[in-house]
């Protein structure tokens, strides 16, 4: 359907370099284009479709909720929102949740929460937010400021002030930067930055440094959260409970949602009228997210870890692979000589969807992918890498 593609190019703002693929339907880890060609999905809509395409239980919960109660505004109570918050807190150890619609919005909420906490306790002069070089925190003006990549700091001046970026692993720079700061924000695995995991020792030291100075430790788990790394939250790999964790991508299983999880210290920092979001906590979206949280039990999480290891075992020693990075089912592959973008194009032609991040091929398969589809996808990918 060249028609749809050209209509899209004419009428949708050209902010995306789309692949030459029109997706018409999907089930599990397989989707189809308009001609009926099938593709194995190693992208999950960039870490969103954690239960794959159109999971039955998820789709039933979403459609039943759409028939029962679609939207109320946040002036009223609804069951799916309250249940989701309760479940998230019970599963993670957090005290309270704020719901928005996206990762960037969740991070904006975390920044506001951190600044308010610090202002209440210490007054002016402690508003700085420290983030890491090579991070990615979103596309709003403030989350672009938070993002530690110069490539994003163009055109849209003036950016929001009060952000400083330090190199991951540099404790001396971090210590200096934390002067006058209210928060440190980190991704445990920098996703858009090339699937780069933080060093465990750096995380432990940074966490302690923040604690000692009452600077809030904020985890941006928009990509790493919701089982992606083999644990519900990636922070669990590091044995810490950050003061604030943000979630989005995988949380809704394919519908827009973002969440700010707040620990005891900051759970009551924001009061009525201080923050909000029209669509936040929408019952239909929360009905889907409730299914996602329920399905991410210990059994599925163990399976994510197992499948992550399988992917690594297939790449280990594979010709054409220079390095493999990431955690669980969040995988970065640095090719020997080929360009990541060319590999993604070749994969598409052979019936496999993969992502790129910087100079790496990035894999974010649905957490529920079955072994047959996973093996088929890895066969295609390794044949291209070797070639
Ligand atoms: C994708 C992503 C975001 C932005 O999420 P949006 O929903 O696109 O606003 C923020 N932080 C991280 C770590 C992400 O991967």
PDB file of C-alpha atoms and ligand atoms in Angstrom, residues 102-105 107 136-138 187 192 220 222-223 248-249, ligand 1:
ATOM      1  CA  UNK A 102       4.965   9.080  28.893  1.00  0.00           C
ATOM      2  CA  UNK A 103       8.546   8.664  29.956  1.00  0.00           C
ATOM      3  CA  UNK A 104       9.360  12.329  29.490  1.00  0.00           C
ATOM      4  CA  UNK A 105       6.329  13.315  31.544  1.00  0.00           C
ATOM      5  CA  UNK A 107      10.807  12.409  34.378  1.00  0.00           C
ATOM      6  CA  UNK A 136      18.547  10.009  27.501  1.00  0.00           C
ATOM      7  CA  UNK A 137      15.610  11.323  29.515  1.00  0.00           C
ATOM      8  CA  UNK A 138      13.052  12.534  26.970  1.00  0.00           C
ATOM      9  CA  UNK A 187      19.568   5.009  33.756  1.00  0.00           C
ATOM     10  CA  UNK A 192      19.304   5.320  23.598  1.00  0.00           C
ATOM     11  CA  UNK A 220      14.965   6.607  35.063  1.00  0.00           C
ATOM     12  CA  UNK A 222      11.458   4.138  31.540  1.00  0.00           C
ATOM     13  CA  UNK A 223      13.258   1.555  29.383  1.00  0.00           C
ATOM     14  CA  UNK A 248       6.739   4.267  31.149  1.00  0.00           C
ATOM     15  CA  UNK A 249       7.396   2.205  27.994  1.00  0.00           C
TER      16      UNK A 249
HETATM   17  C1  LIG B   1      12.151   6.334  25.924  1.00  0.00           C
HETATM   18  C2  LIG B   1      12.793   6.942  27.107  1.00  0.00           C
HETATM   19  C3  LIG B   1      12.346   8.166  27.645  1.00  0.00           C
HETATM   20  C4  LIG B   1      11.270   8.987  26.984  1.00  0.00           C
HETATM   21  O1  LIG B   1      10.032   8.351  27.007  1.00  0.00           O
HETATM   22  P1  LIG B   1       8.828   8.942  26.138  1.00  0.00           P
HETATM   23  O2  LIG B   1       7.668   8.061  26.498  1.00  0.00           O
HETATM   24  O3  LIG B   1       9.208   8.863  24.703  1.00  0.00           O
HETATM   25  O4  LIG B   1       8.621  10.348  26.588  1.00  0.00           O
HETATM   26  C5  LIG B   1      12.944   8.618  28.798  1.00  0.00           C
HETATM   27  N1  LIG B   1      13.928   7.939  29.407  1.00  0.00           N
HETATM   28  C6  LIG B   1      14.380   6.773  28.922  1.00  0.00           C
HETATM   29  C7  LIG B   1      15.466   6.040  29.644  1.00  0.00           C
HETATM   30  C8  LIG B   1      13.833   6.238  27.751  1.00  0.00           C
HETATM   31  O5  LIG B   1      14.322   5.095  27.255  1.00  0.00           O
END
